[in-house]
Amino acid sequence: MNFARYFSVIPLLAAFIFTSGCQPEKAEPTGKLNVDLPVSLNSRSLSGSCADNLWADVLIDNQAIQKLQKTGGNWQGAIKLTPGAHALKIEFKCTTDNFGTIVLAIYTEDINLSTDESLNLASDRYEYPDNDHDGSSNLAEIKAGTDPGNPSNGFKWANPLPQGNTLQDVIWNGSEYLAIGYGGSILTSGDGQSWSLTHSAAANVLNGIAWSGTQYVIVGDQGTILSRTGSESDWTIRNSGTQKQLLDITWTGRLFVAVGDQVVSSSADGINWTSHDIPGVTAFSSITWTGDKLVVAGAAWNPDASRVEGAIFTSNNGTSWSPPQLTGTPWLWDITWTGSQLVAVGGDLFSRDGFRLGGIIITSPNGERWTKQTSGTDVDLYGVSYDNNSGLILTVGGSINLLVAENPGNSVILSSPDGINWKPRNSTSHPIYRGLASSGTETVVVGQAGIIRSSKDLLQWSNHTSGTVNSIFAMVSTGEQIVAVGENGEVLTSQDGHSWASHNSGITTNLFAVTWTGSQLVAVGGELHATQHGIIATSTDGITWIDRTPAGSFGLIKDVTWTGSQLVAVGAKGLILTSPDGIDWTSRNSTTSNWLFTVSSNSDQIVAAGSKGAILTSSDNGSSWTNLDGVDENLDLFGSTWTGSSFVIAGGSYISVTGLKKDTSIIFTSTDGTKWTPIDPGVHGVLQAVEWTGSQLLAVAENSSLLTSSDGTAWTLTPTISSNSHNCVLEHQGTTLIGGGNGTILYRKN
């Protein structure tokens, strides 16, 4: 939702007057509750059709009880409110022609409201939604002058193509395929092979699709519902009546029914929705219609076993639901009706007691009696579909092995004529498959990293995405070209940041960093799962690489920099290596056993930083090092740079620090490398890298956001179109580039 486009003025101080502590029989309230919005909201000005039809709803415990009226520069309303713990939400709303009803919500959770009390919603005491999943709340983005609902901000995909966000679901409506996924990504194809990409106005994760014969409805996180007819091109945001995650949706012939995180939403027309919570349920993962009842697969708590188990729920009307029927299996992720039986699939995301419990398939003729079938695989199954033309039941899934580097995981496609006998149709190291659909002549599977594959016979499969899906960890500009390095020895080069060429580096381990000395490239890395296997390689052109790894045993290397006369590499357990030429390397005593993740320098000093807040300095070109004290040990520091006047270090914390509940970001600045000033850039999510362009600082967070600053103190957040982790950032000849997970490379002409 682009509030810079759609609202005229958000007032300097919005005062909401509530009444509290009154008896039900009294006509007038007896107390006041004043709620103040942050003063910085004053700076947000909107234009266009929202200026004259903006309103604000007040919700108490998720029930809309009052509309607020704008009087002068303030918003006011009066309500009766019982003192005690309540969830308070204020939703600014505006109806637009192109985007439907846009909502900016700010809310509090279970606060104790009493009479004559004032609440400042800018306080860290309150939570704010993060509609585009970039690690920064709507409120923070509005204060920063960015766009919480339409986060492209000029960025385009360079790799993979057509895009690299994970795709959650795909459907065939009789004439076209439609696929949806993270970052509000929507893709369409007439043949399953050529795909067109659009982004919805809602940048949330989109999870499920239904087609009524005339209308699409998409559901997603934070209660997102989008709809359009088959002839339209624009999607309209609908008010679902819930902020909870919606995971799947079905069409019964008369009713759309969406399910999710302890919630069910229904609509006869796809426009007007009614939502109600379902207590006692862990989650409704998937829903199907048998012709006479709704059947949901998901999970519920088994009190006897003290664990969450797969569960089935049924309903005749979408409102009243049966108690959970525990299946004795792990979580169930998807369910379908073949016309004669129900088929549900699932598996554990992680192993239980050291054993994987994936490959779950259960079948039932009526939703009451369930039989566990043998799938022949132990990977998690996320999607199941019935092909009316072939009569085959198809299921897809995959798994990631986080512990064994040589076996990173695989994806599977299985088929069965009867739900009992299952045959593998594809098993590869491709990213995890999440959904599938068949037109009768072409079967399409979609999944992680935006993967799209299709087959006419379930034997030969074609890829319809191009480019690597190996994560990109670092980029450097030589002045003439850009070189990117990453997972599994991936090396890419580009002249303009738009078109990229992949090269066989001859390296199979990860490359975490690369630097340019003026005459050669030096890349470093190692095996993430084994700290004693570092690697160093050099190249003059980015295409042909020579292994320069010194003899002996030393740890994984995380970063490397060129001081002007010396290469300095840092890594595992305090590792520091120096070299004048990239060939002969000398180990240095770092005085620390902490991991070192980043290193940067100016003409006089080298600064290295890493885990547990470690900051080290060297003033003799890397020969000896001083370990600085006083930095928070809960922090990890991943990126650093020199601006010409100061060092800047970026990082954050993955654990609770000073009462914060989420991953936090941190910036440190220093003019001398000794005295450091901490700065809160105001976003959730750990910063992975920071770079100086010559005129401004660029920093990226693992949760898909870009930060910019001219001085290292005041930072502006810019969301991007990728939902993958952001690992590195670079500016090359007026183009901003971001590299990240699943092969992500984004570019923007400045």
XYZ file of C-alpha atoms in Angstrom:
750
model
C 0.000 0.000 0.000
C 1.710 3.176 -1.136
C 0.686 5.770 1.412
C 2.865 8.309 -0.363
C 0.445 8.070 -3.266
C -2.883 7.602 -1.598
C -3.248 9.858 1.419
C -3.194 13.650 1.514
C -2.020 14.352 5.057
C -1.518 12.231 8.149
C -1.826 14.674 11.039
C 0.885 15.798 13.377
C -0.919 14.398 16.380
C -3.871 12.072 16.135
C -5.699 11.942 19.444
C -8.244 9.189 19.931
C -10.645 9.662 22.826
C -12.103 6.478 24.263
C -14.236 5.996 27.331
C -13.503 3.352 29.863
C -14.781 2.102 33.171
C -18.466 2.770 32.474
C -21.314 0.518 33.533
C -23.335 -1.122 30.735
C -26.548 0.619 31.719
C -25.054 4.111 31.528
C -25.660 6.022 28.329
C -22.553 8.157 28.485
C -18.951 7.108 29.063
C -17.329 8.081 32.352
C -13.655 7.994 31.504
C -11.223 8.804 28.713
C -8.477 6.900 26.968
C -6.213 9.065 24.809
C -4.177 7.337 22.105
C -1.448 9.373 20.418
C 0.203 8.515 17.138
C 3.902 9.311 16.640
C 4.562 12.885 15.651
C 6.668 11.761 12.676
C 3.552 10.522 10.893
C 3.016 14.187 10.107
C 5.628 13.966 7.365
C 3.626 11.488 5.304
C 1.594 13.183 2.618
C -0.618 11.385 0.150
C -2.239 12.433 -3.038
C -4.895 10.966 -5.282
C -8.290 9.495 -4.593
C -7.665 8.689 -0.926
C -7.610 12.294 0.150
C -11.378 12.595 0.504
C -12.390 9.099 1.597
C -9.959 8.233 4.350
C -11.399 6.863 7.570
C -10.171 5.038 10.658
C -11.741 2.080 12.460
C -11.111 1.192 16.083
C -11.110 -2.491 16.978
C -11.122 -3.839 20.515
C -10.242 -7.513 20.814
C -10.506 -7.734 17.006
C -14.080 -6.434 16.976
C -14.787 -3.199 15.116
C -16.603 -0.956 17.587
C -16.124 2.619 16.386
C -15.268 4.769 13.392
C -13.044 7.736 14.134
C -13.804 11.177 12.768
C -11.150 13.638 11.747
C -11.628 17.036 13.359
C -9.007 19.588 12.432
C -5.660 17.895 12.875
C -6.951 15.199 15.217
C -9.018 12.021 15.082
C -11.635 11.513 17.742
C -14.165 8.924 18.819
C -15.866 7.792 22.020
C -16.635 4.245 23.082
C -17.630 2.290 26.151
C -14.820 0.054 27.287
C -14.534 -2.359 30.192
C -11.256 -1.824 32.058
C -8.817 -4.707 31.788
C -6.592 -6.424 29.231
C -7.579 -5.696 25.638
C -6.072 -5.821 22.178
C -6.462 -2.379 20.622
C -6.176 -1.841 16.882
C -6.572 1.308 14.789
C -6.965 0.817 11.038
C -6.608 3.732 8.636
C -8.552 2.781 5.520
C -9.099 4.170 2.082
C -10.892 2.763 -0.954
C -9.128 3.242 -4.280
C -10.101 2.372 -7.825
C -6.967 0.343 -8.542
C -6.110 -1.259 -5.226
C -9.417 -1.727 -3.436
C -9.405 -0.937 0.261
C -5.936 -0.145 1.561
C -5.370 -0.639 5.269
C -2.634 0.643 7.551
C -3.044 -0.969 10.962
C -1.269 -0.157 14.182
C -2.133 -2.211 17.195
C -1.307 -3.272 20.720
C -1.501 -6.714 22.249
C -3.183 -7.419 25.589
C -2.573 -4.078 27.255
C -4.314 -3.064 30.439
C -6.643 -0.190 29.550
C -7.943 1.961 32.383
C -9.691 5.304 32.650
C -7.971 8.603 31.904
C -4.936 6.863 30.446
C -2.690 7.974 27.598
C -1.008 5.565 25.193
C 1.837 6.527 22.874
C 1.820 4.085 19.976
C 5.397 5.025 19.091
C 6.560 3.227 22.222
C 8.562 -0.005 21.951
C 5.812 -1.481 24.123
C 3.642 -2.140 21.095
C 3.838 -4.376 18.062
C 3.197 -3.268 14.493
C 2.464 -5.500 11.506
C 5.048 -6.085 8.791
C 2.847 -6.350 5.706
C 5.609 -6.992 3.189
C 7.759 -9.283 5.375
C 10.891 -7.188 4.980
C 11.664 -7.010 8.681
C 10.342 -3.501 9.163
C 6.888 -2.675 10.477
C 4.368 -0.544 8.615
C 4.933 2.198 11.167
C 8.710 2.165 10.712
C 8.343 2.297 6.945
C 5.936 5.204 7.074
C 8.278 7.090 9.382
C 11.143 6.315 7.004
C 9.214 7.511 3.970
C 8.976 4.137 2.273
C 6.161 2.031 0.926
C 4.875 -0.838 3.083
C 2.540 -2.318 0.517
C 4.171 -2.085 -2.906
C 7.812 -2.733 -2.208
C 9.498 -2.934 -5.627
C 10.967 0.596 -5.384
C 12.436 0.303 -8.847
C 14.187 -3.036 -8.340
C 13.999 -5.720 -11.007
C 15.057 -9.350 -11.131
C 18.335 -10.153 -12.862
C 18.548 -13.711 -11.490
C 16.779 -16.120 -11.398
C 14.325 -15.313 -14.171
C 11.452 -14.640 -14.364
C 11.788 -14.260 -10.563
C 13.235 -15.992 -7.512
C 10.620 -15.780 -4.771
C 9.314 -19.132 -3.550
C 6.056 -20.121 -5.262
C 3.493 -21.669 -2.938
C 0.699 -22.786 -5.260
C -0.361 -23.094 -8.888
C -3.757 -23.649 -10.497
C -5.158 -24.417 -13.976
C -8.495 -22.763 -14.733
C -9.142 -24.366 -18.110
C -7.309 -21.788 -20.181
C -4.339 -20.566 -18.133
C -2.043 -21.422 -15.260
C -1.702 -19.018 -12.364
C 1.091 -19.344 -9.769
C 1.512 -17.373 -6.546
C 4.052 -17.043 -3.784
C 6.239 -14.916 -1.584
C 6.546 -11.170 -2.001
C 3.091 -10.943 -3.554
C 4.405 -12.642 -6.706
C 1.794 -13.675 -9.280
C 2.689 -15.383 -12.559
C 0.481 -16.498 -15.447
C 0.999 -18.821 -18.406
C -1.185 -20.138 -21.190
C 0.920 -23.229 -21.847
C 2.916 -23.808 -18.651
C 6.143 -22.909 -20.409
C 6.170 -19.147 -21.030
C 5.396 -17.138 -17.896
C 4.539 -13.488 -17.236
C 5.286 -11.907 -13.859
C 3.234 -9.348 -11.966
C 3.277 -8.227 -8.350
C 0.104 -7.781 -6.399
C -0.672 -4.634 -4.451
C -0.435 -6.813 -1.343
C 3.194 -7.790 -0.859
C 2.441 -10.489 1.684
C 3.153 -14.161 1.175
C 0.394 -15.557 -1.046
C -0.447 -19.154 -0.145
C -3.548 -20.485 -1.901
C -5.742 -19.988 -4.984
C -9.295 -20.922 -5.911
C -11.168 -20.535 -9.213
C -14.957 -20.381 -9.297
C -15.318 -20.580 -13.055
C -15.467 -16.806 -13.404
C -13.313 -15.465 -10.584
C -9.929 -16.052 -8.956
C -9.477 -15.615 -5.212
C -6.012 -15.657 -3.634
C -5.341 -15.873 0.102
C -2.175 -15.186 2.059
C -0.491 -14.069 5.230
C -1.993 -11.448 7.568
C -5.482 -12.122 6.266
C -4.650 -11.145 2.698
C -7.396 -11.793 0.150
C -7.155 -10.740 -3.508
C -9.673 -11.328 -6.263
C -10.225 -10.674 -9.961
C -12.362 -12.096 -12.722
C -10.784 -14.141 -15.461
C -11.056 -11.256 -17.934
C -9.470 -8.654 -15.654
C -5.780 -7.957 -15.216
C -5.840 -5.988 -11.943
C -6.249 -7.575 -8.540
C -8.461 -6.060 -5.857
C -7.602 -6.295 -2.174
C -10.567 -7.509 -0.114
C -11.193 -7.078 3.595
C -11.026 -10.577 5.086
C -11.919 -9.493 8.598
C -8.823 -11.149 10.040
C -5.113 -10.464 10.356
C -4.299 -14.144 10.714
C -2.451 -16.235 8.185
C -4.664 -17.763 5.479
C -3.111 -20.878 3.953
C -5.605 -22.329 1.483
C -8.968 -21.769 -0.164
C -11.597 -23.804 -2.034
C -14.769 -23.133 -4.030
C -17.801 -25.298 -3.215
C -19.940 -24.141 -6.124
C -21.710 -21.633 -3.893
C -19.098 -20.482 -1.417
C -15.423 -19.598 -1.172
C -13.973 -20.992 2.061
C -10.458 -20.035 3.186
C -8.618 -21.581 6.128
C -5.459 -20.843 8.050
C -4.011 -20.185 11.454
C -6.987 -21.029 13.700
C -9.320 -19.128 11.389
C -11.934 -19.712 8.673
C -13.091 -17.022 6.227
C -15.982 -17.462 3.798
C -17.651 -15.505 1.003
C -20.379 -16.153 -1.536
C -19.056 -13.588 -4.006
C -15.320 -13.353 -3.248
C -15.813 -9.713 -2.278
C -17.573 -9.633 1.078
C -15.995 -11.891 3.684
C -16.884 -13.220 7.114
C -14.158 -14.583 9.376
C -14.324 -16.454 12.638
C -11.686 -18.024 14.854
C -11.496 -21.772 15.449
C -10.095 -22.429 18.940
C -8.197 -25.571 19.841
C -6.598 -25.927 16.418
C -2.907 -25.574 15.726
C -3.557 -24.771 12.068
C -5.845 -25.504 9.139
C -3.290 -26.105 6.367
C -5.437 -27.106 3.396
C -9.091 -27.459 2.441
C -11.056 -29.378 -0.192
C -14.723 -29.851 -1.129
C -16.071 -33.367 -1.694
C -19.451 -32.331 -3.051
C -21.254 -32.639 0.266
C -18.770 -31.492 2.886
C -15.617 -29.507 3.499
C -12.560 -31.429 4.669
C -9.502 -29.741 6.136
C -6.042 -31.189 6.715
C -3.791 -29.618 9.300
C -2.556 -30.186 12.805
C -3.797 -30.190 16.383
C -2.386 -30.811 19.823
C -2.467 -34.380 21.094
C -2.593 -34.051 24.892
C -1.962 -37.752 25.430
C 1.266 -37.716 23.428
C 2.152 -34.097 24.343
C 2.868 -33.166 20.744
C 1.355 -31.659 17.629
C 0.008 -34.248 15.186
C -1.631 -34.307 11.812
C -5.389 -33.852 12.042
C -8.523 -33.881 9.872
C -11.522 -31.583 10.348
C -14.885 -31.648 8.549
C -17.784 -29.232 8.118
C -21.023 -29.079 6.181
C -21.260 -25.299 6.115
C -17.785 -23.853 6.800
C -18.916 -22.485 10.157
C -19.344 -25.470 12.461
C -16.399 -27.853 12.478
C -15.883 -31.324 13.863
C -13.362 -31.895 16.643
C -9.898 -32.749 15.302
C -9.499 -36.315 14.163
C -5.879 -37.068 15.041
C -4.167 -39.232 12.438
C -1.066 -40.266 14.392
C 1.074 -38.728 11.663
C 3.192 -35.591 11.492
C 1.695 -32.348 10.192
C -0.574 -32.645 7.135
C 0.136 -29.964 4.537
C -2.310 -30.567 1.690
C -5.470 -32.474 0.816
C -7.469 -33.189 -2.351
C -10.655 -34.980 -3.417
C -10.428 -37.286 -6.424
C -14.154 -37.870 -6.823
C -14.002 -41.138 -4.933
C -11.497 -40.634 -2.141
C -9.618 -38.063 -0.102
C -5.823 -37.954 -0.206
C -3.803 -35.961 2.341
C -0.023 -35.555 2.408
C 2.502 -34.165 4.873
C 5.572 -34.722 6.983
C 7.739 -33.210 9.680
C 9.728 -30.141 8.760
C 12.450 -31.447 11.078
C 13.290 -34.910 12.332
C 11.768 -36.266 15.501
C 14.021 -38.279 17.850
C 16.653 -38.444 15.118
C 14.359 -39.998 12.502
C 12.676 -38.211 9.614
C 8.931 -38.639 9.435
C 8.319 -37.343 5.951
C 6.590 -38.880 2.974
C 3.230 -39.041 4.740
C 0.253 -40.075 2.574
C -3.126 -41.022 4.042
C -6.351 -41.818 2.187
C -10.031 -42.034 3.077
C -13.260 -42.739 1.175
C -15.314 -40.447 3.418
C -13.070 -38.337 5.665
C -13.759 -40.540 8.676
C -11.677 -43.691 8.221
C -8.087 -43.014 7.202
C -5.409 -45.412 5.968
C -1.698 -44.648 5.929
C -0.068 -45.518 2.604
C 3.548 -46.260 1.719
C 4.969 -43.405 -0.340
C 8.474 -44.759 -0.842
C 10.054 -41.468 0.218
C 10.988 -39.848 3.508
C 10.846 -36.229 2.325
C 8.035 -33.893 3.311
C 5.126 -33.750 0.865
C 3.589 -30.285 0.463
C 1.187 -30.547 -2.468
C -1.285 -33.090 -3.814
C -3.577 -32.864 -6.834
C -5.858 -35.062 -8.916
C -5.631 -35.028 -12.715
C -9.105 -35.723 -14.095
C -7.764 -36.492 -17.563
C -5.195 -39.135 -16.624
C -6.878 -40.315 -13.436
C -3.561 -39.983 -11.635
C -3.032 -38.555 -8.169
C 0.131 -36.463 -8.038
C 2.074 -35.263 -5.012
C 5.195 -33.127 -4.682
C 7.573 -32.124 -1.910
C 11.143 -31.952 -0.765
C 13.472 -31.566 2.159
C 16.617 -29.762 3.195
C 19.381 -31.444 5.150
C 20.931 -28.663 7.204
C 23.584 -30.881 8.750
C 25.110 -32.822 5.874
C 26.706 -30.638 3.226
C 27.189 -33.514 0.790
C 23.450 -34.258 0.927
C 21.757 -30.841 0.896
C 18.303 -32.294 0.230
C 16.108 -33.215 -2.687
C 12.684 -32.787 -4.223
C 10.237 -35.434 -5.381
C 7.230 -35.947 -7.627
C 5.108 -39.068 -7.091
C 2.079 -40.403 -8.940
C -0.531 -43.034 -8.168
C -3.574 -44.408 -10.014
C -5.331 -45.398 -6.791
C -3.725 -43.594 -3.830
C -2.167 -46.856 -2.674
C 0.612 -47.650 -5.125
C 2.987 -44.710 -5.606
C 5.631 -44.306 -8.273
C 8.459 -41.730 -8.306
C 8.266 -39.476 -11.346
C 11.166 -37.219 -10.504
C 13.711 -37.014 -7.702
C 16.376 -34.360 -7.980
C 18.424 -31.868 -6.020
C 16.220 -29.089 -7.355
C 14.689 -26.704 -4.813
C 11.697 -27.981 -2.867
C 8.452 -28.339 -4.815
C 5.444 -26.687 -3.162
C 2.514 -27.017 -5.552
C 1.339 -28.581 -8.800
C -1.454 -28.399 -11.363
C -2.314 -30.209 -14.582
C -4.124 -29.094 -17.716
C -4.556 -32.646 -18.951
C -1.705 -32.271 -21.411
C 0.878 -30.472 -19.273
C 1.710 -30.884 -15.574
C 3.351 -27.914 -13.860
C 5.192 -27.962 -10.528
C 6.359 -24.856 -8.663
C 8.388 -24.245 -5.545
C 11.359 -22.778 -3.776
C 13.479 -20.120 -5.519
C 10.675 -19.570 -8.030
C 11.272 -22.938 -9.694
C 8.785 -23.812 -12.467
C 8.993 -27.154 -14.266
C 6.589 -28.906 -16.594
C 6.114 -32.272 -18.266
C 3.747 -33.822 -20.774
C 4.408 -37.413 -19.702
C 5.706 -37.124 -16.103
C 8.998 -38.586 -17.330
C 10.776 -35.767 -19.130
C 10.748 -32.465 -17.246
C 11.610 -29.026 -18.595
C 12.785 -26.046 -16.560
C 11.094 -22.714 -17.212
C 13.299 -20.640 -14.950
C 16.808 -19.597 -15.900
C 19.882 -18.738 -13.897
C 21.508 -20.205 -10.833
C 19.686 -20.816 -7.569
C 22.939 -21.010 -5.622
C 22.942 -18.265 -3.009
C 24.999 -15.166 -3.808
C 27.223 -14.131 -0.890
C 29.397 -11.321 -2.268
C 29.878 -8.983 -5.225
C 32.685 -6.668 -6.287
C 33.176 -4.188 -9.117
C 36.462 -4.082 -11.000
C 35.350 -0.881 -12.692
C 34.687 -2.691 -15.952
C 32.638 -5.629 -14.724
C 30.870 -7.040 -11.682
C 31.876 -10.380 -10.204
C 29.532 -12.271 -7.895
C 30.475 -15.365 -5.893
C 28.418 -17.743 -3.826
C 27.239 -21.172 -2.852
C 28.978 -24.273 -4.245
C 31.728 -22.223 -5.885
C 29.282 -20.184 -7.971
C 30.924 -17.385 -9.988
C 28.946 -14.951 -12.149
C 30.079 -11.931 -14.156
C 28.190 -9.016 -15.667
C 28.979 -5.807 -17.511
C 25.788 -3.967 -16.582
C 24.185 -5.806 -13.636
C 21.239 -6.884 -15.803
C 22.664 -9.801 -17.799
C 24.843 -12.348 -16.049
C 27.100 -15.178 -17.224
C 27.909 -18.203 -15.071
C 31.440 -19.632 -15.052
C 32.881 -22.922 -13.889
C 35.297 -21.860 -11.191
C 36.461 -25.399 -10.501
C 35.537 -24.805 -6.870
C 32.824 -26.863 -5.191
C 32.791 -25.254 -1.746
C 31.122 -21.964 -0.856
C 32.744 -18.651 -1.759
C 31.782 -16.069 0.864
C 33.747 -13.001 -0.227
C 35.632 -11.492 -3.143
C 37.837 -8.410 -3.486
C 39.632 -6.594 -6.319
C 43.253 -5.479 -5.876
C 43.453 -3.487 -9.087
C 45.078 -6.357 -10.950
C 43.410 -9.514 -9.706
C 40.331 -10.877 -7.993
C 40.721 -12.794 -4.742
C 37.857 -14.986 -3.511
C 37.698 -16.817 -0.188
C 35.368 -19.323 1.418
C 35.145 -22.886 2.588
C 32.797 -25.606 3.643
C 30.191 -24.176 5.996
C 29.746 -27.462 7.861
C 33.443 -28.079 8.451
C 35.490 -25.271 9.978
C 38.840 -26.734 8.907
C 38.419 -26.415 5.158
C 39.059 -22.871 3.972
C 39.789 -21.940 0.371
C 41.476 -19.054 -1.455
C 41.373 -18.548 -5.224
C 42.561 -15.797 -7.575
C 41.580 -14.682 -11.066
C 42.530 -11.851 -13.396
C 39.294 -11.938 -15.392
C 36.627 -13.560 -13.173
C 36.410 -16.537 -15.509
C 39.535 -18.620 -14.928
C 40.401 -19.248 -11.295
C 43.551 -20.596 -9.631
C 43.480 -22.320 -6.249
C 45.817 -20.427 -3.894
C 44.861 -22.253 -0.705
C 47.994 -22.560 1.452
C 49.090 -25.918 2.773
C 48.061 -26.966 6.230
C 44.842 -26.943 8.165
C 43.024 -23.696 8.745
C 39.436 -22.651 9.127
C 36.721 -21.400 6.875
C 37.374 -17.871 5.545
C 34.484 -15.394 5.653
C 35.906 -12.157 4.230
C 38.880 -10.622 2.467
C 39.961 -7.052 1.749
C 42.777 -5.259 -0.070
C 44.462 -2.475 1.915
C 46.388 -1.095 -1.044
C 49.465 -3.150 -0.262
C 48.205 -6.213 1.571
C 45.411 -8.755 1.383
C 43.789 -9.522 4.733
C 41.455 -12.509 5.142
C 39.453 -13.369 8.270
C 37.313 -16.295 9.332
C 36.570 -19.086 11.766
C 37.748 -18.973 15.379
C 39.722 -15.761 15.033
C 41.491 -16.758 11.818
C 43.503 -13.951 10.178
C 45.702 -14.452 7.115
C 47.709 -11.819 5.227
C 49.341 -11.839 1.810
C 51.041 -9.239 -0.394
C 50.148 -11.038 -3.627
C 47.344 -13.577 -2.993
C 49.799 -16.449 -3.385
C 51.889 -16.561 -0.217
C 49.831 -16.323 2.968
C 50.870 -15.780 6.585
C 48.775 -16.664 9.633
C 48.464 -13.898 12.241
C 47.588 -13.984 15.944
C 44.197 -12.322 16.262
C 44.055 -12.561 20.087
C 40.471 -13.880 19.860
C 38.719 -17.201 19.355
C 35.544 -15.528 18.106
C 34.559 -15.939 14.493
C 35.509 -12.978 12.323
C 32.962 -12.226 9.604
C 34.154 -8.959 8.072
C 37.270 -6.870 7.489
C 37.841 -3.390 6.016
C 40.616 -0.817 5.973
C 41.810 2.690 5.261
C 45.372 3.828 4.617
C 46.290 3.684 8.310
C 44.192 1.013 9.952
C 42.472 -2.335 9.447
C 39.268 -3.226 11.297
C 37.892 -6.766 11.648
C 34.632 -7.710 13.369
C 32.630 -10.817 14.101
C 30.736 -12.914 16.593
C 29.960 -11.864 20.171
C 30.566 -8.239 19.256
C 34.245 -8.795 18.469
C 36.036 -5.763 17.005
C 39.782 -5.945 16.305
C 42.136 -3.318 14.906
C 45.584 -3.360 13.352
C 47.796 -0.374 12.566
C 50.742 -2.326 11.097
C 49.121 -3.736 7.963
C 47.699 -6.795 9.685
C 50.775 -8.106 11.476
C 49.494 -7.531 15.019
C 45.994 -6.996 16.360
C 44.256 -5.328 19.296
C 40.980 -6.752 20.595
C 38.578 -3.994 21.694
C 36.314 -4.465 24.699
C 32.916 -3.064 25.565
C 30.776 -4.210 22.629
C 27.623 -6.201 23.421
C 28.464 -9.928 23.322
C 24.943 -10.717 22.108
C 25.704 -9.050 18.784
C 27.112 -10.565 15.608
C 28.823 -8.152 13.209
C 28.732 -9.204 9.554
C 29.637 -6.223 7.380
C 32.035 -3.271 7.446
C 33.290 -0.469 5.228
C 35.341 2.754 5.225
C 33.594 5.898 3.980
C 36.608 8.155 3.703
C 35.956 9.656 7.113
C 34.699 6.812 9.292
C 34.442 3.064 9.664
C 30.929 1.609 9.637
C 30.108 -1.872 10.953
C 26.712 -3.559 10.503
C 25.138 -6.553 12.210
C 22.599 -7.400 14.849
C 21.334 -10.034 17.216
C 19.386 -13.239 16.682
C 18.393 -13.474 20.324
C 16.543 -11.351 22.856
C 18.592 -8.274 23.670
C 17.516 -5.622 26.191
C 13.966 -6.909 26.133
C 13.506 -6.967 22.352
C 11.641 -10.011 21.074
C 12.768 -10.065 17.440
C 16.001 -10.164 15.476
C 17.527 -6.726 15.774
C 19.855 -4.643 13.639
C 22.767 -2.492 14.754
C 25.194 -0.034 13.180
C 28.491 1.053 14.725
C 30.480 4.054 13.488
C 33.988 5.210 14.371
C 36.365 7.820 13.000
C 39.441 6.217 14.550
C 38.552 2.504 14.791
C 38.837 2.656 18.568
C 35.820 4.546 19.872
C 32.567 3.197 18.452
C 29.103 4.750 18.495
C 26.119 2.350 18.333
C 23.190 3.385 16.137
C 19.793 1.739 15.866
C 18.759 1.884 12.186
C 15.175 1.094 13.185
C 14.514 -2.216 11.431
C 14.055 -5.788 12.564
C 16.422 -8.269 11.017
C 20.177 -8.679 11.226
C 22.211 -6.584 8.772
C 24.476 -8.714 6.597
C 26.558 -6.177 4.688
C 27.315 -2.475 4.364
C 29.039 -0.659 1.491
C 30.135 2.911 0.731
C 29.329 4.091 -2.805
C 31.272 7.334 -2.671
C 28.187 9.354 -1.782
C 26.098 7.165 0.499
C 26.073 4.015 2.597
C 24.096 0.962 1.515
C 23.231 -1.833 3.943
C 21.149 -4.969 3.497
C 19.326 -7.160 5.981
C 18.795 -10.869 5.678
C 15.031 -10.295 5.623
C 14.848 -8.490 2.302
C 15.363 -4.810 2.935
C 17.818 -2.153 1.789
C 18.955 0.693 4.035
C 20.600 3.895 2.840
C 22.360 6.683 4.719
C 24.493 9.678 3.841
C 26.141 9.913 7.257
C 25.779 6.509 8.947
C 23.447 7.961 11.555
C 20.087 8.523 9.852
C 18.936 5.527 7.810
C 16.116 5.147 5.287
C 14.561 1.755 4.621
C 13.658 0.619 1.115
C 11.862 -2.727 0.737
C 12.642 -4.791 -2.353
C 10.768 -7.287 -4.501
C 12.682 -10.297 -3.163
C 11.603 -12.263 -0.111
C 14.922 -14.132 -0.064
C 17.731 -13.243 2.307
C 19.867 -10.270 1.230
C 23.566 -11.031 1.683
C 25.464 -8.308 -0.175
C 25.010 -4.935 -1.846
C 27.002 -2.984 -4.414
C 26.783 0.090 -6.614
C 28.275 -0.161 -10.100
C 28.130 2.652 -12.661
C 24.885 4.082 -11.289
C 23.188 0.729 -10.708
C 22.403 -0.629 -7.246
C 22.769 -4.405 -6.999
C 21.685 -6.792 -4.251
C 22.725 -10.434 -3.995
C 21.069 -13.010 -1.790
C 19.561 -16.397 -1.150
C 18.349 -18.754 -3.881
C 20.513 -17.012 -6.483
C 18.891 -13.633 -5.950
C 20.373 -10.751 -7.912
C 18.317 -7.555 -8.036
C 19.224 -4.376 -9.890
C 17.967 -0.807 -9.966
C 19.117 2.045 -12.165
C 19.569 5.097 -9.954
